[in-house]
mmCIF file of N, CA and C and ligand atoms in Angstrom:
data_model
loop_
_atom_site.group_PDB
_atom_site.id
_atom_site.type_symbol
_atom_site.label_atom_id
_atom_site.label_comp_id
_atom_site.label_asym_id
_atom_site.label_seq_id
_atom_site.Cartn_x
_atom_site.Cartn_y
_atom_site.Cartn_z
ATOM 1 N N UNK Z 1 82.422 18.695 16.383
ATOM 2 C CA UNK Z 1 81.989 19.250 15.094
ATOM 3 C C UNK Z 1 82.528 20.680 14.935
ATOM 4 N N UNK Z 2 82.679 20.938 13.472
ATOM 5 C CA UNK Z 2 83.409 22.306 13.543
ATOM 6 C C UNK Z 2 82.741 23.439 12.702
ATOM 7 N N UNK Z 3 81.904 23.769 13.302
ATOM 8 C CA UNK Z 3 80.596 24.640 12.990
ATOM 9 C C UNK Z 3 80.954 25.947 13.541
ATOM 10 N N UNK Z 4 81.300 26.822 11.965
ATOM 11 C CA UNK Z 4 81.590 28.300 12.629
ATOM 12 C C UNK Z 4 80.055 29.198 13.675
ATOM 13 N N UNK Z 5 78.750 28.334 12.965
ATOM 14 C CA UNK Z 5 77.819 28.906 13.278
ATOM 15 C C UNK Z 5 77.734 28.739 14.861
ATOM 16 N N UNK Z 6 77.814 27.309 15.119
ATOM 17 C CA UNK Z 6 77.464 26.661 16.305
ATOM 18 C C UNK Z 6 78.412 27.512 17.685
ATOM 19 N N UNK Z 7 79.810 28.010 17.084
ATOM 20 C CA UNK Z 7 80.631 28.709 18.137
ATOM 21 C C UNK Z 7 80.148 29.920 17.949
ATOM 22 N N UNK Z 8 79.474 30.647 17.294
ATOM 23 C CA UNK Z 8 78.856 31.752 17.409
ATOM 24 C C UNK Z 8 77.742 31.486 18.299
ATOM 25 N N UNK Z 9 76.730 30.630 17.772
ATOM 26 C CA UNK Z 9 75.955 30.357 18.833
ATOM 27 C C UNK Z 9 76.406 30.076 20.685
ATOM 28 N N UNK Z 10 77.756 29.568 20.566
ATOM 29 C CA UNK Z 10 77.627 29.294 22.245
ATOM 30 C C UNK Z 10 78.697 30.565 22.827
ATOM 31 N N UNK Z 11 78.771 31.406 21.927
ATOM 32 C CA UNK Z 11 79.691 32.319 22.347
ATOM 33 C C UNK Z 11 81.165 32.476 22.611
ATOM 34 N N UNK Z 12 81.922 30.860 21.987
ATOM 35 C CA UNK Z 12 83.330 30.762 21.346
ATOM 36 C C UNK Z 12 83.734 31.578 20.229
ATOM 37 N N UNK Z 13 83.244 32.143 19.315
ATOM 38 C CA UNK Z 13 83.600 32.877 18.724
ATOM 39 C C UNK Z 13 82.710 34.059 18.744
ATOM 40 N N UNK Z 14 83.453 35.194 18.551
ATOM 41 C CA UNK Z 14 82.486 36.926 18.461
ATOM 42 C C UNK Z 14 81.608 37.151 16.956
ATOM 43 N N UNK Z 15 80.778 37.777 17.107
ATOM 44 C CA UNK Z 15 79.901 38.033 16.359
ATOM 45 C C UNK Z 15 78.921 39.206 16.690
ATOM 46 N N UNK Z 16 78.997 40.276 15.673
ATOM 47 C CA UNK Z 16 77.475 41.128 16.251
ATOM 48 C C UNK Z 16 76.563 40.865 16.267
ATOM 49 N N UNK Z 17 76.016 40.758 17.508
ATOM 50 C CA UNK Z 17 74.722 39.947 17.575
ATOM 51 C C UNK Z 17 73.525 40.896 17.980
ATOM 52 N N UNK Z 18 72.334 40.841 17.343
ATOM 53 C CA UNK Z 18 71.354 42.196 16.835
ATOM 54 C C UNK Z 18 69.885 41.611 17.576
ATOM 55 N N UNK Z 19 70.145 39.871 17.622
ATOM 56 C CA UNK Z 19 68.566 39.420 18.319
ATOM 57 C C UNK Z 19 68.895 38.081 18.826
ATOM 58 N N UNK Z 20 68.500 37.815 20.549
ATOM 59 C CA UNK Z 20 68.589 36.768 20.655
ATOM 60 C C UNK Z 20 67.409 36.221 21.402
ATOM 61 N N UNK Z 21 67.141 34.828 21.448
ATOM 62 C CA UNK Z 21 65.860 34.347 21.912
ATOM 63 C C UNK Z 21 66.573 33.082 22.597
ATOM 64 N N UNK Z 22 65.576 32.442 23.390
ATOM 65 C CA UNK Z 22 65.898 30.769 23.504
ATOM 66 C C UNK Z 22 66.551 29.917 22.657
ATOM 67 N N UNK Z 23 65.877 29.921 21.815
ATOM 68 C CA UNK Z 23 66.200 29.425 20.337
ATOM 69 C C UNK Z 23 67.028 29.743 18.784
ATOM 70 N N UNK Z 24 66.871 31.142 19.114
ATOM 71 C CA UNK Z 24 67.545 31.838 17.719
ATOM 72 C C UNK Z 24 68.612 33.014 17.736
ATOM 73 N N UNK Z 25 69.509 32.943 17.212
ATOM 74 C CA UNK Z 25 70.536 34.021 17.054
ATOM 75 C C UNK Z 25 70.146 34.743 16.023
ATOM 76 N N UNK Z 26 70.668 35.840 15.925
ATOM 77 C CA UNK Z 26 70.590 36.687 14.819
ATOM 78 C C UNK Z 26 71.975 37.124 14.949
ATOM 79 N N UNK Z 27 72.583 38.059 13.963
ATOM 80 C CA UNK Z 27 73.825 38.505 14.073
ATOM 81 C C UNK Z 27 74.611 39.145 12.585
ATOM 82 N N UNK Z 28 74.845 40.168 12.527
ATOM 83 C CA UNK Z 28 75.685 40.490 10.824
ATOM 84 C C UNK Z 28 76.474 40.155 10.617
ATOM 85 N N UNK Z 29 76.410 39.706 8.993
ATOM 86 C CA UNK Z 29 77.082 38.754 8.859
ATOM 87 C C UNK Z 29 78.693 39.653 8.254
ATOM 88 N N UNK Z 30 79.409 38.707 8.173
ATOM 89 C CA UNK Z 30 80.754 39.069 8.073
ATOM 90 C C UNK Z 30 81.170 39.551 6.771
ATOM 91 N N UNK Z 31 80.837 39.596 6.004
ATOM 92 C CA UNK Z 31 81.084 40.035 4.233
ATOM 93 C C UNK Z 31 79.606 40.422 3.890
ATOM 94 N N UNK Z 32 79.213 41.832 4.439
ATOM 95 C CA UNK Z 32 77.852 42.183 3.924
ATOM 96 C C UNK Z 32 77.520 42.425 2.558
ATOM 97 N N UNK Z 33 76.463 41.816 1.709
ATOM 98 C CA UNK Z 33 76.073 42.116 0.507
ATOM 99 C C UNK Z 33 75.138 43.165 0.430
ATOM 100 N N UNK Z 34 74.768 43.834 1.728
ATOM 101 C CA UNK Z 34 73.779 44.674 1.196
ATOM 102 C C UNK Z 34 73.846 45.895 2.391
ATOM 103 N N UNK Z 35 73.295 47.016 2.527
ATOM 104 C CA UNK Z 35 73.143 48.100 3.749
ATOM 105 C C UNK Z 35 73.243 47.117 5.395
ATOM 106 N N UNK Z 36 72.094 46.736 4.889
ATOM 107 C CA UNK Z 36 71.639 45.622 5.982
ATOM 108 C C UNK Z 36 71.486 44.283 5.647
ATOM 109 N N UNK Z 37 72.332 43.664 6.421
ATOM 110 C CA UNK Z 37 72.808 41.861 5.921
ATOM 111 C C UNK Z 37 73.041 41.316 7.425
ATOM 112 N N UNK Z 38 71.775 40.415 7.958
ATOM 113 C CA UNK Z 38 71.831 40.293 8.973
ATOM 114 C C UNK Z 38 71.702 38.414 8.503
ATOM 115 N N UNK Z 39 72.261 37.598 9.707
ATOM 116 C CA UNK Z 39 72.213 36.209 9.642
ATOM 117 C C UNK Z 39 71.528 35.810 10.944
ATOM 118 N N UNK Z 40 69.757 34.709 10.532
ATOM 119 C CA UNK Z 40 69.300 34.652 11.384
ATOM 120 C C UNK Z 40 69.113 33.110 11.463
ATOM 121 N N UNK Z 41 69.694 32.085 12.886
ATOM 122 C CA UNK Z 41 69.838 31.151 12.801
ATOM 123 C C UNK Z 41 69.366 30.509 13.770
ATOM 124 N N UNK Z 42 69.247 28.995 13.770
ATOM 125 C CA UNK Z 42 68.785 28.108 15.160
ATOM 126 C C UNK Z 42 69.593 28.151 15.697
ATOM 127 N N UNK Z 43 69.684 28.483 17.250
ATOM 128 C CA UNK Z 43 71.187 28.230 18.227
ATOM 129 C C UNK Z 43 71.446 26.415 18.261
ATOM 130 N N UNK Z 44 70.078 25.628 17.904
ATOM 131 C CA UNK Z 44 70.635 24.271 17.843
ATOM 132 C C UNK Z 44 71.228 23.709 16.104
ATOM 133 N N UNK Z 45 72.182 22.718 16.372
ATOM 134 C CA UNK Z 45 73.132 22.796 14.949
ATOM 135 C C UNK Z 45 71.376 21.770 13.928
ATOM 136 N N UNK Z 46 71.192 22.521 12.884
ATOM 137 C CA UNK Z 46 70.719 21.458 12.090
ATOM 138 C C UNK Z 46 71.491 22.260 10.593
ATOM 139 N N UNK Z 47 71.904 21.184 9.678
ATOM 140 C CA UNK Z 47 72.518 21.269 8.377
ATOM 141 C C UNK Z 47 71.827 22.305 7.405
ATOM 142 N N UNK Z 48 70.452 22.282 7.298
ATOM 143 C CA UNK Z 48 69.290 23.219 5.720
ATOM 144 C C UNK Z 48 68.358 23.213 6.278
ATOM 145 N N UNK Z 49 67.941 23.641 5.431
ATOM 146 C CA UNK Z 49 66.243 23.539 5.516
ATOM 147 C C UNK Z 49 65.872 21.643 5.372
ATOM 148 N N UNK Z 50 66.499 21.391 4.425
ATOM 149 C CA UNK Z 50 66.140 20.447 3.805
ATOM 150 C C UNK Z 50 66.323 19.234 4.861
ATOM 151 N N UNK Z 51 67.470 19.637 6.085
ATOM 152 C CA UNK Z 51 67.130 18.348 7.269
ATOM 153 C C UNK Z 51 66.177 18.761 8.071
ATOM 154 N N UNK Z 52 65.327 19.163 8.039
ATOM 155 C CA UNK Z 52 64.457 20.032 8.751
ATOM 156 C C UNK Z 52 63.230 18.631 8.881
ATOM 157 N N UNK Z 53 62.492 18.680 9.706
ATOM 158 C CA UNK Z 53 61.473 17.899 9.638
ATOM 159 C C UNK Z 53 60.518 18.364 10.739
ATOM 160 N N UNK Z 54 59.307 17.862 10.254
ATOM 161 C CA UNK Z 54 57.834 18.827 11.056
ATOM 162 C C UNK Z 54 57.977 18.939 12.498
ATOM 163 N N UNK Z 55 59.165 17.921 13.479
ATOM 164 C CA UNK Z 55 59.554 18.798 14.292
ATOM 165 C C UNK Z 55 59.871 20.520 14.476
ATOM 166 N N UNK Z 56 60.466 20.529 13.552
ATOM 167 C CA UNK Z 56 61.048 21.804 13.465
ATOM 168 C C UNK Z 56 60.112 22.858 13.417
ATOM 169 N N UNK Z 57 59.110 23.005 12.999
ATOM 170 C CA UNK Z 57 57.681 23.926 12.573
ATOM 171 C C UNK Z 57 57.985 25.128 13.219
ATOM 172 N N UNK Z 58 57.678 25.042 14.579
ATOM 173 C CA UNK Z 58 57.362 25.887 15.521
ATOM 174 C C UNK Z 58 58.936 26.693 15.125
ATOM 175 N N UNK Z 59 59.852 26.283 15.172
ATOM 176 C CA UNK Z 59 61.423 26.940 15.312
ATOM 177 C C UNK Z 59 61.084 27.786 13.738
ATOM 178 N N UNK Z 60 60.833 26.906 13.157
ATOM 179 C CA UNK Z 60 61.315 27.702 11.086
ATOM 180 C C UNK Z 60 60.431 29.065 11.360
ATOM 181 N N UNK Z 61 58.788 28.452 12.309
ATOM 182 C CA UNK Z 61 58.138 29.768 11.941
ATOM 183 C C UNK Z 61 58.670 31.202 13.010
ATOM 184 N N UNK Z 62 58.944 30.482 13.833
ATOM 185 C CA UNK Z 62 59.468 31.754 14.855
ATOM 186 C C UNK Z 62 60.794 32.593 14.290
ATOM 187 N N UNK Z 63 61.595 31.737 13.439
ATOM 188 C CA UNK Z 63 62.534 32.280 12.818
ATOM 189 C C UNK Z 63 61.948 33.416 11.693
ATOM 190 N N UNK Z 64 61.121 33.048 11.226
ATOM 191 C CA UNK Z 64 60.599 34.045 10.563
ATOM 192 C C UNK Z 64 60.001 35.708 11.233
ATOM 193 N N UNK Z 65 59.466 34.981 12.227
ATOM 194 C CA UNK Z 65 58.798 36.135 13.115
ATOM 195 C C UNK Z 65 59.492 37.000 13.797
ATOM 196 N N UNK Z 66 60.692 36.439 14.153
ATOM 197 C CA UNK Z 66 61.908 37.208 14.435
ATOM 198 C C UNK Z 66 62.447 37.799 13.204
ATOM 199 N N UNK Z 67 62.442 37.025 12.367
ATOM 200 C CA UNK Z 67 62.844 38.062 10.870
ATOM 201 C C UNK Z 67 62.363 39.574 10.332
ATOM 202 N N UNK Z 68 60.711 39.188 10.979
ATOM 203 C CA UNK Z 68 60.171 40.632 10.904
ATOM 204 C C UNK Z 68 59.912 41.928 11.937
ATOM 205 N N UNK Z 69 60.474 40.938 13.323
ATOM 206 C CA UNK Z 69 60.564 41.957 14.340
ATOM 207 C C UNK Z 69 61.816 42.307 14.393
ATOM 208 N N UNK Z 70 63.004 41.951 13.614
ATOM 209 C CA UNK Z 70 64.315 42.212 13.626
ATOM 210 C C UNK Z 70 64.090 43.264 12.542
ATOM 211 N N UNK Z 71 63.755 43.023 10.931
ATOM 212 C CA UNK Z 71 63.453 44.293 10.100
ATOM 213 C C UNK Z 71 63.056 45.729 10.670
ATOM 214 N N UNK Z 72 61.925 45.255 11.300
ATOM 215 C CA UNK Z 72 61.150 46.608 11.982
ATOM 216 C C UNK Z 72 61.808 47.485 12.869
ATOM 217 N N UNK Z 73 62.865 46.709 14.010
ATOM 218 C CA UNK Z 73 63.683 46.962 14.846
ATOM 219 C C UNK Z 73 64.945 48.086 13.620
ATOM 220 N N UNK Z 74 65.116 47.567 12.612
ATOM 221 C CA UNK Z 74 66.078 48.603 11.773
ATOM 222 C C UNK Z 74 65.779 48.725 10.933
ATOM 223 N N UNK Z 75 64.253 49.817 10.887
ATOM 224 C CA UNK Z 75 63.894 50.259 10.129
ATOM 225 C C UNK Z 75 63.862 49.987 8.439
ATOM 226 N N UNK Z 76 63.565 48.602 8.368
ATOM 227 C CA UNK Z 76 63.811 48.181 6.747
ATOM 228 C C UNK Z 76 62.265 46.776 6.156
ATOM 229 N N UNK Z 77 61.226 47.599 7.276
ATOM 230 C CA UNK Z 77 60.240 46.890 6.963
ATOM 231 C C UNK Z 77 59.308 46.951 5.893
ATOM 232 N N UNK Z 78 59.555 47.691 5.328
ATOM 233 C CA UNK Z 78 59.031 47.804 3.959
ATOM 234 C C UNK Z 78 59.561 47.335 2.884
ATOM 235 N N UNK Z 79 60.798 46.890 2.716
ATOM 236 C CA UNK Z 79 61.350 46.351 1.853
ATOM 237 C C UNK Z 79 62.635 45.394 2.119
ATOM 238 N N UNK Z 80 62.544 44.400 2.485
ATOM 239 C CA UNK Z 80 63.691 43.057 2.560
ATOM 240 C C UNK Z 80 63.568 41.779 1.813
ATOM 241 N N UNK Z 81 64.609 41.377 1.612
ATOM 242 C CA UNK Z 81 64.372 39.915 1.418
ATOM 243 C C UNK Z 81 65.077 39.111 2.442
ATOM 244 N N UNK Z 82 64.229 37.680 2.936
ATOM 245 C CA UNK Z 82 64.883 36.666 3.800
ATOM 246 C C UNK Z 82 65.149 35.556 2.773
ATOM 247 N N UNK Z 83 66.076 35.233 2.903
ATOM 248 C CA UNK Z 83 66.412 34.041 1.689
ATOM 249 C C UNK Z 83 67.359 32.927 2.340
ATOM 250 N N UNK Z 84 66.984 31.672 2.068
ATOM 251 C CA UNK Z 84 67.970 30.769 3.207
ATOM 252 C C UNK Z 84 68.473 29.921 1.250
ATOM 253 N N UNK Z 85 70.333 29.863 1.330
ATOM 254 C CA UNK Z 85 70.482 29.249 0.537
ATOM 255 C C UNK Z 85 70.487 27.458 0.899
ATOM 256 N N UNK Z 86 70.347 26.526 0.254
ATOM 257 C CA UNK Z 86 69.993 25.209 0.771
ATOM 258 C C UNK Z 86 70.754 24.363 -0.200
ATOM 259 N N UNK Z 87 72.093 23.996 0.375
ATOM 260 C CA UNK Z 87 72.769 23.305 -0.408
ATOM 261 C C UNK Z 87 74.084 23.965 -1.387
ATOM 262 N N UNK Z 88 74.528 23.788 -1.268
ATOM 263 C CA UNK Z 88 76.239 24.039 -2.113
ATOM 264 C C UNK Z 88 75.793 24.534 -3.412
ATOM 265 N N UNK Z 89 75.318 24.077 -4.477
ATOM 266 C CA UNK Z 89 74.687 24.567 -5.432
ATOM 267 C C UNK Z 89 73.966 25.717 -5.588
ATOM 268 N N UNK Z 90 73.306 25.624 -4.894
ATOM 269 C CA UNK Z 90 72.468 26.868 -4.118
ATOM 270 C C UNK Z 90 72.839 27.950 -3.398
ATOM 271 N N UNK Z 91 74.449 27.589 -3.440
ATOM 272 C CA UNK Z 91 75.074 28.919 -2.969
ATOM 273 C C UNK Z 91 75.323 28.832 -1.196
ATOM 274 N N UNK Z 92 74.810 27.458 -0.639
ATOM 275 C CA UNK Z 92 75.352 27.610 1.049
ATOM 276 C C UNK Z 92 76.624 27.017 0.952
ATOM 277 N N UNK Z 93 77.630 27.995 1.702
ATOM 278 C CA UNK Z 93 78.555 27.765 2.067
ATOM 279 C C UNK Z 93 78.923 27.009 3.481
ATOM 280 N N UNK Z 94 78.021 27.499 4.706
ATOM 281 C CA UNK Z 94 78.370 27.307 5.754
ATOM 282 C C UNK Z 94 76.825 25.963 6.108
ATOM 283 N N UNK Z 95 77.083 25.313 6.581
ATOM 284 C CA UNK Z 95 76.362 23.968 6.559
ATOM 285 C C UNK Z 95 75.759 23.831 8.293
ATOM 286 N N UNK Z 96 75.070 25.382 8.078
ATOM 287 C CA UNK Z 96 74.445 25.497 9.602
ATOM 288 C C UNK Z 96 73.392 26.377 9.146
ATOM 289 N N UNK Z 97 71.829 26.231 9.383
ATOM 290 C CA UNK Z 97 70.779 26.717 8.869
ATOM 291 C C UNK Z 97 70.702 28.312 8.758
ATOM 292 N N UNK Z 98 70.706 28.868 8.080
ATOM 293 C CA UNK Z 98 70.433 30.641 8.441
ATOM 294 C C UNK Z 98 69.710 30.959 6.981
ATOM 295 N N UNK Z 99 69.324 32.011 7.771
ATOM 296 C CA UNK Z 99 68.343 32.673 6.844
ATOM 297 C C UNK Z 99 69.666 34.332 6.620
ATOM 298 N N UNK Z 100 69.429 34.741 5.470
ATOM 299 C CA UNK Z 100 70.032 35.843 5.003
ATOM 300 C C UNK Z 100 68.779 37.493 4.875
ATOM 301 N N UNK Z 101 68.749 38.249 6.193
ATOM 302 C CA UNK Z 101 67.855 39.332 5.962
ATOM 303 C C UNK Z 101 68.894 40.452 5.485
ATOM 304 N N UNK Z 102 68.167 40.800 3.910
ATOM 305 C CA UNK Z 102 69.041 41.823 3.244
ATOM 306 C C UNK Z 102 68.045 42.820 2.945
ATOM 307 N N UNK Z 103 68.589 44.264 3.305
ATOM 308 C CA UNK Z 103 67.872 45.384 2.877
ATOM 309 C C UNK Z 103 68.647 46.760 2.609
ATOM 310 N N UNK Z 104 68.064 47.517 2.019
ATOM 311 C CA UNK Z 104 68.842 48.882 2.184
ATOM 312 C C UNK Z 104 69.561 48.922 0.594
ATOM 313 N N UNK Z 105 68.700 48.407 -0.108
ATOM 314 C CA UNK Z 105 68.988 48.414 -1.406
ATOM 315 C C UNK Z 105 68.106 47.815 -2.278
ATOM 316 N N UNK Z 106 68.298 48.119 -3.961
ATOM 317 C CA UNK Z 106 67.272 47.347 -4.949
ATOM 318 C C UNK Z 106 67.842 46.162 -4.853
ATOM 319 N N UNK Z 107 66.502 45.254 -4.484
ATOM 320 C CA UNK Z 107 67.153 43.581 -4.355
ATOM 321 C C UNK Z 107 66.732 43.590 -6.457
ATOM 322 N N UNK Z 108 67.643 42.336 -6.613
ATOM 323 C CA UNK Z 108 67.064 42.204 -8.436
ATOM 324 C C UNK Z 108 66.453 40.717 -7.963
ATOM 325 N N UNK Z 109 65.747 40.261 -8.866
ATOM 326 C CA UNK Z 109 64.656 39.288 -9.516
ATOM 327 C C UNK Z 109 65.359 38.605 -10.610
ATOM 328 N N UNK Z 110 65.271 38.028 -11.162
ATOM 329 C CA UNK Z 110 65.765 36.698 -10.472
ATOM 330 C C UNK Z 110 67.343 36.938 -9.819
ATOM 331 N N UNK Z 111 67.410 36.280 -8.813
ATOM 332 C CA UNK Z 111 68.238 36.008 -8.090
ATOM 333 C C UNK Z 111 69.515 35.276 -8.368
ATOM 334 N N UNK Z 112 70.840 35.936 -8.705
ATOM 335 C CA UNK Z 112 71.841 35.178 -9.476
ATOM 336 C C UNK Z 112 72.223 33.779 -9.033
HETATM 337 P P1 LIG E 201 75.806 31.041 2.720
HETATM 338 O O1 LIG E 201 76.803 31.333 1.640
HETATM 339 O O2 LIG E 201 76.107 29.708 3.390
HETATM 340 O O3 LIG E 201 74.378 31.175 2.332
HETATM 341 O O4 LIG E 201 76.016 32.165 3.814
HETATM 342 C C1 LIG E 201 77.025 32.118 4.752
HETATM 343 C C2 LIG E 201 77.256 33.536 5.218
HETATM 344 O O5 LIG E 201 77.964 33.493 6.422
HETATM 345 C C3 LIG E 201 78.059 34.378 4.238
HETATM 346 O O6 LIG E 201 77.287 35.496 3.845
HETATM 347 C C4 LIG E 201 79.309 34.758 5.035
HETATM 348 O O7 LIG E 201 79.725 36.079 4.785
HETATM 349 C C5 LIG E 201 78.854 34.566 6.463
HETATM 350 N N1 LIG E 201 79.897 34.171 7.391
HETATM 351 C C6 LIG E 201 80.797 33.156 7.214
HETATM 352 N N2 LIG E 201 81.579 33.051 8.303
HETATM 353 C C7 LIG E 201 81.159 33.999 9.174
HETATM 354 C C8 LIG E 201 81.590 34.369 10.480
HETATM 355 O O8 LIG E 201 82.518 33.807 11.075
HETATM 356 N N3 LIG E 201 80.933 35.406 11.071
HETATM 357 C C9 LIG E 201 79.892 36.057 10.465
HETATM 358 N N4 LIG E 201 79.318 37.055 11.132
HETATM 359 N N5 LIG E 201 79.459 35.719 9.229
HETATM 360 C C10 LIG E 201 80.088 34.711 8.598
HETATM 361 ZN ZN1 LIG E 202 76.275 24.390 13.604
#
């Protein structure tokens, strides 16, 4: 399979990597949209959210929890957004789960 995420995850390809766990990478992403644009992902390959199933629980929520000990870690806990796009339409390009932590700027409402 040819998952840019997945060779980031096993360490075939480089990446700055900002948080790692058993389970989850973190890492900035390569074309930042914002001050702080960090990509936080499962080191195992799943496609969205949307292949996700109540297996997954424990992983989605820890991903989160790392989302906010990663904010805090650079100083942007008062104001971020985590946003996972889900699906081509929706703006995912790369077809490996991540969440997008953006800060260090006015996020806008609604979301283009
Ligand atoms: P999506 O558009 O799927 O929601 O987000 C994919 C993100 O991955 C984009 O923001 C893009 O800049 C980032 N990205 C794509 N390829 C790489 C890569 O090889 N390394 C890093 N660090 N980020 C990447
Ligand atoms: Zn993958």
């Amino acid at each position: 399979m040819d998952c840019i995420f997945c060779k980031i995850a096993s360490g075939e390809t480089e990446a700055s990597i900002i948080y790692e766990d058993e389970d989850i990478l973190a890492f900035k992403d390569l074309n930042p949209q914002a001050p702080t644009h960090i990509l936080i992902i499962p080191k195992k390959h799943i496609e969205s959210l949307s292949a996700c199933s109540q297996e997954d629980s424990a992983l989605l929520g820890n991903i989160q929890t790392a989302a906010a000990k990663i904010a805090k870690e650079l100083n942007v806990s008062e104001a971020f957004r985590l946003v996972t796009n889900n699906g081509a339409k929706a703006g995912q390009s790369v077809k490996h789960l991540h969440y997008h932590l953006l800060a260090g700027r006015r996020m806008m409402w609604p979301p283009g």
